[in-house]
Amino acid sequence: MSAKKSRGMIFFRVEECKGCALCVDACPVNVLELSSELNSHGYHPATYKGEGCTGCGVCYYVCPEPGGIKVYKRYDPEKHTAEVQ
Amino acid sequence: MSGNILEKPQSFYSEYTRKPGADTLTTHYCPGCGHGVLHKLIAEALDDFGVREKAIFVSPVGCSVFGYYYFHTGNVQAAHGRASAVATALKRANPDSIVISYQGDGDLAGIGGNNILQAANRGENFTTFFVNNAIYGMTGGQMAPTTLIGQTTTTTPRGRTHENEGYPLRVAELLATLEAPVYLERVLIGDPKYTMKARKAVRKAIKAQIEGKGFSMVEALSACPLGWKMDPVDAKNWVQDVLVKYFPLGVTRDNISEVEGYVPGENGNGRKPLSDRELVKKIDIPSDETTTTYPLPEAEDRYKHSEIKIAGFGGQGVLSLGVGLSQMGMLQQYHVSWLPSYGPEMRGGTAHCHVKLSHNPIGAPLIEKPTILVPMNKPSLYKFEDSVVEGGDIFYNSSLIDTPPKRSDVNVYPVDATEIADGLGNTKAANMVMLGAIIAKTGLLDKEAVITEMKQIIKKEKYVELNQNAVQAGFDALQSVSG
């Protein structure tokens, strides 16, 4: 497993996560985990470990919350950072 | 979804403002629930096919009852089990729309079992998504028709047994015994590989509807972590390790390529809706052109607001007399209401109806204290005699009632209705004899107008004259009586 290069990028909406961990279980490159922090609903939300996302979108499709996850298949920080914020 | 970004589809509201409470960002579903995933696949397909604007989402009763919180489409929430019936009506009334019927296993396979069977058998052109999680989730985990043998639920605490509860129902296979459905597939929501297959099936089913192919259904095996008392990942695994053994995945029907699609308004799917004009002719509704209106009859002040209760055996024309009174009243400028009340029998049961004829608008059609009581048989007189207001009228059928009313504070008129009608050749005209009698004593209606317009209430032409004669006979019988 090569987790060095990040082709894709994943953003979580912390307040829309119920900590079911289906994305963590499904991620083929194992770059997701549940945060040790709690969100306002009292769940440990899923979070990106910080590198290695391939942009495959698997987490997006297994996530039961419609707006919980946003995935860039190809992510260019210079181009995309502004629209994410 | 094409393009570089995977995010919340436009077919969802960006914020769920219909959802009560402060949290309008998350769904009401439990963590790890399969509903959200299937919702997402449907919304994504509606986006991608560009049909959101004409989509109607039918929510069931069950956990997905609040579909209208989330889907930025047309929404209807159906009574328990009736999503497929409601979807039928929506699609037929709006053939251009894309109707998504969404049901759970209790709703579709239990309460609405016959509804889905008939809709599928008619080949209705809508798409059903059937979420099968083998349990009643919303109500706290009771046994569903799809609960597995041995599965423990709150209503099968020792596990389901076929001796007690029968076998789990395989809906995708059941519907595949029917001729009409064009596409039926069972999929699984959970592991990514299977979820992506489910995505394909969702799109195929909606596409089939867009192309006018006919009935399609995707059954999605889905996790209910809380109902099964498992954590979400274990529940997801249980679907594909256990549930799938009894509910095999795959296509049970795919006729899509063999069926000719239709374009609404062009080839009409072989269904020929009756045009309004044809319909009017078929069911013999009097057309507006022939309807003359008459002036409000002049009667005593107390008849400016009449509350009439007509009661008798079913088959005596009790309800028809009420219809006749109100229809004639309407032609003669009254505000009218007619409220029937009857048992399940067409003949021989008891029936009564409430009729109001008023110079003023009517608030409620129900009558507790009639100003005019018309008992056609003995039990009706006994039942309602005491309820008549002081100074009111009782017109009773003296052919069948041998003990006259005891009240002395009301006007009592015996009418030999059944005998008079029998003399005219048909006892069933007794109700119109009574109508003539009422008119004679109250002046509520203009008798000549009633006779002229008899065809408005008597649909069969050969009976019009008999009923005209009956009104005249009733009128004549009472006119000579003082009271």
PDB file of C-alpha atoms in Angstrom, chain B residues 229-477:
ATOM      1  CA  LYS B 229     -28.714  -4.935  17.916  1.00  0.00           C
ATOM      2  CA  MET B 230     -25.387  -4.959  16.077  1.00  0.00           C
ATOM      3  CA  ASP B 231     -22.810  -2.312  15.382  1.00  0.00           C
ATOM      4  CA  PRO B 232     -22.950  -0.908  11.854  1.00  0.00           C
ATOM      5  CA  VAL B 233     -19.993  -2.821  10.420  1.00  0.00           C
ATOM      6  CA  ASP B 234     -21.187  -6.137  11.863  1.00  0.00           C
ATOM      7  CA  ALA B 235     -24.683  -5.449  10.562  1.00  0.00           C
ATOM      8  CA  LYS B 236     -23.323  -4.736   7.106  1.00  0.00           C
ATOM      9  CA  ASN B 237     -21.447  -8.039   7.220  1.00  0.00           C
ATOM     10  CA  TRP B 238     -24.524  -9.895   8.446  1.00  0.00           C
ATOM     11  CA  VAL B 239     -26.386  -8.800   5.318  1.00  0.00           C
ATOM     12  CA  GLN B 240     -23.860 -10.345   3.015  1.00  0.00           C
ATOM     13  CA  ASP B 241     -22.980 -13.355   5.146  1.00  0.00           C
ATOM     14  CA  VAL B 242     -26.429 -14.413   6.367  1.00  0.00           C
ATOM     15  CA  LEU B 243     -29.334 -12.506   4.806  1.00  0.00           C
ATOM     16  CA  VAL B 244     -28.125 -13.099   1.293  1.00  0.00           C
ATOM     17  CA  LYS B 245     -28.192 -16.893   1.769  1.00  0.00           C
ATOM     18  CA  TYR B 246     -31.981 -16.865   1.900  1.00  0.00           C
ATOM     19  CA  PHE B 247     -32.417 -13.893  -0.425  1.00  0.00           C
ATOM     20  CA  PRO B 248     -30.102 -14.588  -3.356  1.00  0.00           C
ATOM     21  CA  LEU B 249     -28.894 -11.550  -5.261  1.00  0.00           C
ATOM     22  CA  GLY B 250     -29.521 -11.125  -8.927  1.00  0.00           C
ATOM     23  CA  VAL B 251     -31.966 -10.307 -11.673  1.00  0.00           C
ATOM     24  CA  THR B 252     -35.239 -12.223 -11.540  1.00  0.00           C
ATOM     25  CA  ARG B 253     -36.734 -10.438 -14.555  1.00  0.00           C
ATOM     26  CA  ASP B 254     -35.258  -8.319 -17.292  1.00  0.00           C
ATOM     27  CA  ASN B 255     -37.494  -7.714 -20.290  1.00  0.00           C
ATOM     28  CA  ILE B 256     -36.442  -4.132 -20.783  1.00  0.00           C
ATOM     29  CA  SER B 257     -34.912  -4.627 -24.214  1.00  0.00           C
ATOM     30  CA  GLU B 258     -37.884  -6.659 -25.463  1.00  0.00           C
ATOM     31  CA  VAL B 259     -40.565  -4.197 -24.430  1.00  0.00           C
ATOM     32  CA  GLU B 260     -41.477  -1.251 -26.566  1.00  0.00           C
ATOM     33  CA  GLY B 261     -41.380   1.909 -24.518  1.00  0.00           C
ATOM     34  CA  TYR B 262     -43.990   4.565 -24.910  1.00  0.00           C
ATOM     35  CA  VAL B 263     -44.109   8.302 -24.928  1.00  0.00           C
ATOM     36  CA  PRO B 264     -46.971   9.745 -22.859  1.00  0.00           C
ATOM     37  CA  GLY B 265     -49.606  11.287 -25.072  1.00  0.00           C
ATOM     38  CA  GLU B 266     -48.362   9.493 -28.162  1.00  0.00           C
ATOM     39  CA  ASN B 267     -48.828   5.779 -27.974  1.00  0.00           C
ATOM     40  CA  GLY B 268     -50.232   5.749 -24.440  1.00  0.00           C
ATOM     41  CA  ASN B 269     -49.000   2.325 -23.342  1.00  0.00           C
ATOM     42  CA  GLY B 270     -52.118   0.720 -24.810  1.00  0.00           C
ATOM     43  CA  ARG B 271     -54.285   2.377 -22.144  1.00  0.00           C
ATOM     44  CA  LYS B 272     -57.151   4.371 -23.504  1.00  0.00           C
ATOM     45  CA  PRO B 273     -58.311   6.957 -21.008  1.00  0.00           C
ATOM     46  CA  LEU B 274     -61.925   7.935 -21.546  1.00  0.00           C
ATOM     47  CA  SER B 275     -62.313  11.499 -22.623  1.00  0.00           C
ATOM     48  CA  ASP B 276     -64.616  13.573 -20.452  1.00  0.00           C
ATOM     49  CA  ARG B 277     -67.388  13.581 -23.022  1.00  0.00           C
ATOM     50  CA  GLU B 278     -67.324   9.811 -23.405  1.00  0.00           C
ATOM     51  CA  LEU B 279     -67.276   9.420 -19.665  1.00  0.00           C
ATOM     52  CA  VAL B 280     -70.311  11.634 -19.174  1.00  0.00           C
ATOM     53  CA  LYS B 281     -72.170   9.535 -21.716  1.00  0.00           C
ATOM     54  CA  LYS B 282     -71.093   6.204 -20.190  1.00  0.00           C
ATOM     55  CA  ILE B 283     -72.160   6.961 -16.661  1.00  0.00           C
ATOM     56  CA  ASP B 284     -75.146   9.004 -17.697  1.00  0.00           C
ATOM     57  CA  ILE B 285     -74.389  12.261 -15.948  1.00  0.00           C
ATOM     58  CA  PRO B 286     -76.922  14.875 -16.983  1.00  0.00           C
ATOM     59  CA  SER B 287     -75.107  17.477 -18.996  1.00  0.00           C
ATOM     60  CA  ASP B 288     -75.105  21.107 -17.906  1.00  0.00           C
ATOM     61  CA  GLU B 289     -76.888  22.385 -21.011  1.00  0.00           C
ATOM     62  CA  THR B 290     -80.174  20.665 -20.268  1.00  0.00           C
ATOM     63  CA  THR B 291     -80.322  21.874 -16.667  1.00  0.00           C
ATOM     64  CA  THR B 292     -82.795  24.644 -16.109  1.00  0.00           C
ATOM     65  CA  THR B 293     -82.890  26.374 -12.776  1.00  0.00           C
ATOM     66  CA  TYR B 294     -86.041  27.275 -10.913  1.00  0.00           C
ATOM     67  CA  PRO B 295     -86.797  30.013  -8.418  1.00  0.00           C
ATOM     68  CA  LEU B 296     -86.613  29.337  -4.699  1.00  0.00           C
ATOM     69  CA  PRO B 297     -90.052  28.002  -3.703  1.00  0.00           C
ATOM     70  CA  GLU B 298     -92.162  30.079  -1.376  1.00  0.00           C
ATOM     71  CA  ALA B 299     -92.825  28.188   1.807  1.00  0.00           C
ATOM     72  CA  GLU B 300     -93.437  28.889   5.468  1.00  0.00           C
ATOM     73  CA  ASP B 301     -90.535  30.455   7.348  1.00  0.00           C
ATOM     74  CA  ARG B 302     -89.775  27.274   9.238  1.00  0.00           C
ATOM     75  CA  TYR B 303     -88.874  25.576   5.950  1.00  0.00           C
ATOM     76  CA  LYS B 304     -86.124  28.063   5.202  1.00  0.00           C
ATOM     77  CA  HIS B 305     -83.792  25.640   6.919  1.00  0.00           C
ATOM     78  CA  SER B 306     -84.934  22.037   6.908  1.00  0.00           C
ATOM     79  CA  GLU B 307     -83.083  19.130   8.439  1.00  0.00           C
ATOM     80  CA  ILE B 308     -84.587  15.954   7.048  1.00  0.00           C
ATOM     81  CA  LYS B 309     -83.829  12.460   8.224  1.00  0.00           C
ATOM     82  CA  ILE B 310     -85.022   9.624   6.011  1.00  0.00           C
ATOM     83  CA  ALA B 311     -84.775   6.097   7.372  1.00  0.00           C
ATOM     84  CA  GLY B 312     -85.823   2.577   6.447  1.00  0.00           C
ATOM     85  CA  PHE B 313     -84.719  -0.797   5.129  1.00  0.00           C
ATOM     86  CA  GLY B 314     -81.979  -0.926   2.560  1.00  0.00           C
ATOM     87  CA  GLY B 315     -83.729  -1.264  -0.796  1.00  0.00           C
ATOM     88  CA  GLN B 316     -86.637   1.022   0.064  1.00  0.00           C
ATOM     89  CA  GLY B 317     -84.987   3.857  -1.777  1.00  0.00           C
ATOM     90  CA  VAL B 318     -84.137   5.704   1.403  1.00  0.00           C
ATOM     91  CA  LEU B 319     -80.840   7.023   0.128  1.00  0.00           C
ATOM     92  CA  SER B 320     -82.301   7.752  -3.309  1.00  0.00           C
ATOM     93  CA  LEU B 321     -85.090   9.784  -1.769  1.00  0.00           C
ATOM     94  CA  GLY B 322     -82.412  11.826  -0.021  1.00  0.00           C
ATOM     95  CA  VAL B 323     -80.531  12.273  -3.263  1.00  0.00           C
ATOM     96  CA  GLY B 324     -83.760  13.247  -4.987  1.00  0.00           C
ATOM     97  CA  LEU B 325     -84.620  15.828  -2.356  1.00  0.00           C
ATOM     98  CA  SER B 326     -81.192  17.405  -2.425  1.00  0.00           C
ATOM     99  CA  GLN B 327     -80.837  17.304  -6.197  1.00  0.00           C
ATOM    100  CA  MET B 328     -84.248  18.894  -6.679  1.00  0.00           C
ATOM    101  CA  GLY B 329     -83.455  21.352  -3.912  1.00  0.00           C
ATOM    102  CA  MET B 330     -80.292  22.332  -5.710  1.00  0.00           C
ATOM    103  CA  LEU B 331     -82.205  22.985  -8.932  1.00  0.00           C
ATOM    104  CA  GLN B 332     -84.588  25.151  -6.915  1.00  0.00           C
ATOM    105  CA  GLN B 333     -81.832  27.366  -5.480  1.00  0.00           C
ATOM    106  CA  TYR B 334     -81.397  25.787  -2.056  1.00  0.00           C
ATOM    107  CA  HIS B 335     -78.106  25.127  -0.380  1.00  0.00           C
ATOM    108  CA  VAL B 336     -78.161  21.364   0.095  1.00  0.00           C
ATOM    109  CA  SER B 337     -76.275  18.528   1.723  1.00  0.00           C
ATOM    110  CA  TRP B 338     -76.799  14.790   1.674  1.00  0.00           C
ATOM    111  CA  LEU B 339     -75.093  12.383   4.037  1.00  0.00           C
ATOM    112  CA  PRO B 340     -75.793   8.657   3.789  1.00  0.00           C
ATOM    113  CA  SER B 341     -75.407   6.183   6.627  1.00  0.00           C
ATOM    114  CA  TYR B 342     -75.870   2.515   5.963  1.00  0.00           C
ATOM    115  CA  GLY B 343     -74.657  -0.953   6.763  1.00  0.00           C
ATOM    116  CA  PRO B 344     -72.864  -3.275   4.374  1.00  0.00           C
ATOM    117  CA  GLU B 345     -76.075  -4.791   2.959  1.00  0.00           C
ATOM    118  CA  MET B 346     -77.459  -3.672  -0.371  1.00  0.00           C
ATOM    119  CA  ARG B 347     -80.860  -5.112   0.528  1.00  0.00           C
ATOM    120  CA  GLY B 348     -82.498  -5.733   3.853  1.00  0.00           C
ATOM    121  CA  GLY B 349     -80.166  -3.838   6.128  1.00  0.00           C
ATOM    122  CA  THR B 350     -81.041  -0.553   7.736  1.00  0.00           C
ATOM    123  CA  ALA B 351     -80.188   2.706   6.119  1.00  0.00           C
ATOM    124  CA  HIS B 352     -80.763   6.341   6.740  1.00  0.00           C
ATOM    125  CA  CYS B 353     -79.615   9.610   5.338  1.00  0.00           C
ATOM    126  CA  HIS B 354     -79.361  13.205   6.424  1.00  0.00           C
ATOM    127  CA  VAL B 355     -80.588  15.879   4.021  1.00  0.00           C
ATOM    128  CA  LYS B 356     -80.392  19.611   4.569  1.00  0.00           C
ATOM    129  CA  LEU B 357     -82.196  22.135   2.407  1.00  0.00           C
ATOM    130  CA  SER B 358     -81.456  25.677   3.412  1.00  0.00           C
ATOM    131  CA  HIS B 359     -81.645  29.270   2.251  1.00  0.00           C
ATOM    132  CA  ASN B 360     -78.203  29.744   3.795  1.00  0.00           C
ATOM    133  CA  PRO B 361     -74.870  27.966   3.374  1.00  0.00           C
ATOM    134  CA  ILE B 362     -74.660  24.681   5.290  1.00  0.00           C
ATOM    135  CA  GLY B 363     -71.915  24.132   7.825  1.00  0.00           C
ATOM    136  CA  ALA B 364     -72.075  20.418   8.556  1.00  0.00           C
ATOM    137  CA  PRO B 365     -74.195  17.732   6.913  1.00  0.00           C
ATOM    138  CA  LEU B 366     -74.863  15.710  10.065  1.00  0.00           C
ATOM    139  CA  ILE B 367     -78.347  15.904  11.624  1.00  0.00           C
ATOM    140  CA  GLU B 368     -79.049  15.105  15.264  1.00  0.00           C
ATOM    141  CA  LYS B 369     -82.448  16.750  15.679  1.00  0.00           C
ATOM    142  CA  PRO B 370     -84.391  16.560  12.416  1.00  0.00           C
ATOM    143  CA  THR B 371     -87.100  19.080  11.617  1.00  0.00           C
ATOM    144  CA  ILE B 372     -88.625  16.512   9.275  1.00  0.00           C
ATOM    145  CA  LEU B 373     -88.481  12.764   9.900  1.00  0.00           C
ATOM    146  CA  VAL B 374     -89.385  10.269   7.179  1.00  0.00           C
ATOM    147  CA  PRO B 375     -89.522   6.734   8.626  1.00  0.00           C
ATOM    148  CA  MET B 376     -90.201   4.159   5.937  1.00  0.00           C
ATOM    149  CA  ASN B 377     -90.450   1.249   8.391  1.00  0.00           C
ATOM    150  CA  LYS B 378     -91.252   0.573  12.031  1.00  0.00           C
ATOM    151  CA  PRO B 379     -87.749   0.318  13.538  1.00  0.00           C
ATOM    152  CA  SER B 380     -86.839   3.663  12.010  1.00  0.00           C
ATOM    153  CA  LEU B 381     -89.807   5.373  13.597  1.00  0.00           C
ATOM    154  CA  TYR B 382     -88.956   3.914  17.016  1.00  0.00           C
ATOM    155  CA  LYS B 383     -85.335   4.858  16.644  1.00  0.00           C
ATOM    156  CA  PHE B 384     -85.737   8.466  15.564  1.00  0.00           C
ATOM    157  CA  GLU B 385     -89.167   9.602  16.764  1.00  0.00           C
ATOM    158  CA  ASP B 386     -87.858  11.204  19.944  1.00  0.00           C
ATOM    159  CA  SER B 387     -85.149  13.141  18.130  1.00  0.00           C
ATOM    160  CA  VAL B 388     -87.548  15.268  16.049  1.00  0.00           C
ATOM    161  CA  VAL B 389     -87.671  18.931  17.115  1.00  0.00           C
ATOM    162  CA  GLU B 390     -90.828  20.287  18.694  1.00  0.00           C
ATOM    163  CA  GLY B 391     -93.177  21.530  16.001  1.00  0.00           C
ATOM    164  CA  GLY B 392     -91.435  19.385  13.390  1.00  0.00           C
ATOM    165  CA  ASP B 393     -93.028  16.990  10.907  1.00  0.00           C
ATOM    166  CA  ILE B 394     -93.140  13.210  10.716  1.00  0.00           C
ATOM    167  CA  PHE B 395     -94.144  11.638   7.404  1.00  0.00           C
ATOM    168  CA  TYR B 396     -94.405   7.922   8.124  1.00  0.00           C
ATOM    169  CA  ASN B 397     -95.028   5.017   5.815  1.00  0.00           C
ATOM    170  CA  SER B 398     -98.390   3.835   7.129  1.00  0.00           C
ATOM    171  CA  SER B 399     -98.331   0.811   4.810  1.00  0.00           C
ATOM    172  CA  LEU B 400     -95.636  -0.744   6.981  1.00  0.00           C
ATOM    173  CA  ILE B 401     -96.075   1.101  10.279  1.00  0.00           C
ATOM    174  CA  ASP B 402     -99.257   0.101  12.085  1.00  0.00           C
ATOM    175  CA  THR B 403     -98.585   2.026  15.299  1.00  0.00           C
ATOM    176  CA  PRO B 404     -98.571   5.748  14.635  1.00  0.00           C
ATOM    177  CA  PRO B 405     -96.049   8.070  16.296  1.00  0.00           C
ATOM    178  CA  LYS B 406     -96.926   8.950  19.906  1.00  0.00           C
ATOM    179  CA  ARG B 407     -95.583  12.484  19.864  1.00  0.00           C
ATOM    180  CA  SER B 408     -98.267  15.147  20.188  1.00  0.00           C
ATOM    181  CA  ASP B 409     -95.951  18.140  19.782  1.00  0.00           C
ATOM    182  CA  VAL B 410     -95.177  17.427  16.131  1.00  0.00           C
ATOM    183  CA  ASN B 411     -97.223  17.244  12.936  1.00  0.00           C
ATOM    184  CA  VAL B 412     -97.802  13.637  12.007  1.00  0.00           C
ATOM    185  CA  TYR B 413     -98.759  12.601   8.469  1.00  0.00           C
ATOM    186  CA  PRO B 414     -99.439   8.972   7.593  1.00  0.00           C
ATOM    187  CA  VAL B 415     -98.559   8.224   3.967  1.00  0.00           C
ATOM    188  CA  ASP B 416     -99.657   4.922   2.470  1.00  0.00           C
ATOM    189  CA  ALA B 417     -96.503   4.984   0.393  1.00  0.00           C
ATOM    190  CA  THR B 418     -95.842   1.312  -0.272  1.00  0.00           C
ATOM    191  CA  GLU B 419     -99.511   0.572  -1.061  1.00  0.00           C
ATOM    192  CA  ILE B 420     -99.818   3.546  -3.396  1.00  0.00           C
ATOM    193  CA  ALA B 421     -96.609   2.576  -5.175  1.00  0.00           C
ATOM    194  CA  ASP B 422     -97.821  -1.000  -5.450  1.00  0.00           C
ATOM    195  CA  GLY B 423    -100.960   0.328  -7.103  1.00  0.00           C
ATOM    196  CA  LEU B 424     -98.771   2.107  -9.637  1.00  0.00           C
ATOM    197  CA  GLY B 425     -97.063  -1.186 -10.423  1.00  0.00           C
ATOM    198  CA  ASN B 426     -93.820  -1.054  -8.433  1.00  0.00           C
ATOM    199  CA  THR B 427     -93.368  -0.923  -4.649  1.00  0.00           C
ATOM    200  CA  LYS B 428     -89.910   0.543  -5.136  1.00  0.00           C
ATOM    201  CA  ALA B 429     -91.517   3.846  -6.086  1.00  0.00           C
ATOM    202  CA  ALA B 430     -92.701   4.254  -2.474  1.00  0.00           C
ATOM    203  CA  ASN B 431     -89.890   6.729  -1.884  1.00  0.00           C
ATOM    204  CA  MET B 432     -91.173   9.040  -4.630  1.00  0.00           C
ATOM    205  CA  VAL B 433     -94.719   8.781  -3.260  1.00  0.00           C
ATOM    206  CA  MET B 434     -93.202  10.040  -0.028  1.00  0.00           C
ATOM    207  CA  LEU B 435     -91.467  12.865  -1.888  1.00  0.00           C
ATOM    208  CA  GLY B 436     -94.806  13.971  -3.342  1.00  0.00           C
ATOM    209  CA  ALA B 437     -96.381  13.802   0.107  1.00  0.00           C
ATOM    210  CA  ILE B 438     -93.645  15.911   1.691  1.00  0.00           C
ATOM    211  CA  ILE B 439     -94.005  18.526  -1.019  1.00  0.00           C
ATOM    212  CA  ALA B 440     -97.762  18.644  -0.588  1.00  0.00           C
ATOM    213  CA  LYS B 441     -97.552  19.479   3.108  1.00  0.00           C
ATOM    214  CA  THR B 442     -94.398  21.587   3.319  1.00  0.00           C
ATOM    215  CA  GLY B 443     -94.168  23.389   0.006  1.00  0.00           C
ATOM    216  CA  LEU B 444     -90.434  22.811   0.205  1.00  0.00           C
ATOM    217  CA  LEU B 445     -90.212  22.163  -3.520  1.00  0.00           C
ATOM    218  CA  ASP B 446     -92.230  23.048  -6.579  1.00  0.00           C
ATOM    219  CA  LYS B 447     -94.024  19.850  -7.542  1.00  0.00           C
ATOM    220  CA  GLU B 448     -94.277  20.631 -11.281  1.00  0.00           C
ATOM    221  CA  ALA B 449     -90.542  21.293 -11.442  1.00  0.00           C
ATOM    222  CA  VAL B 450     -89.826  18.027  -9.658  1.00  0.00           C
ATOM    223  CA  ILE B 451     -91.930  16.116 -12.173  1.00  0.00           C
ATOM    224  CA  THR B 452     -90.341  17.908 -15.124  1.00  0.00           C
ATOM    225  CA  GLU B 453     -86.831  17.229 -13.868  1.00  0.00           C
ATOM    226  CA  MET B 454     -87.422  13.629 -12.793  1.00  0.00           C
ATOM    227  CA  LYS B 455     -84.871  12.434 -15.369  1.00  0.00           C
ATOM    228  CA  GLN B 456     -82.172  14.152 -13.306  1.00  0.00           C
ATOM    229  CA  ILE B 457     -82.577  11.624 -10.519  1.00  0.00           C
ATOM    230  CA  ILE B 458     -83.975   8.587 -12.330  1.00  0.00           C
ATOM    231  CA  LYS B 459     -81.268   7.429 -14.699  1.00  0.00           C
ATOM    232  CA  LYS B 460     -83.210   4.688 -16.454  1.00  0.00           C
ATOM    233  CA  GLU B 461     -85.558   6.275 -18.906  1.00  0.00           C
ATOM    234  CA  LYS B 462     -88.223   3.584 -18.627  1.00  0.00           C
ATOM    235  CA  TYR B 463     -88.708   4.348 -14.928  1.00  0.00           C
ATOM    236  CA  VAL B 464     -89.052   8.104 -15.274  1.00  0.00           C
ATOM    237  CA  GLU B 465     -92.787   8.057 -15.886  1.00  0.00           C
ATOM    238  CA  LEU B 466     -93.479   5.653 -13.006  1.00  0.00           C
ATOM    239  CA  ASN B 467     -91.660   7.947 -10.627  1.00  0.00           C
ATOM    240  CA  GLN B 468     -93.400  11.027 -11.979  1.00  0.00           C
ATOM    241  CA  ASN B 469     -96.722   9.315 -11.327  1.00  0.00           C
ATOM    242  CA  ALA B 470     -95.550   8.326  -7.855  1.00  0.00           C
ATOM    243  CA  VAL B 471     -94.739  11.923  -6.920  1.00  0.00           C
ATOM    244  CA  GLN B 472     -98.121  13.046  -8.232  1.00  0.00           C
ATOM    245  CA  ALA B 473     -99.919  10.274  -6.345  1.00  0.00           C
ATOM    246  CA  GLY B 474     -98.179  11.094  -3.075  1.00  0.00           C
ATOM    247  CA  PHE B 475     -98.937  14.763  -3.575  1.00  0.00           C
ATOM    248  CA  ASP B 476    -102.625  14.071  -4.269  1.00  0.00           C
ATOM    249  CA  ALA B 477    -102.933  11.715  -1.314  1.00  0.00           C
TER     250      ALA B 477
END
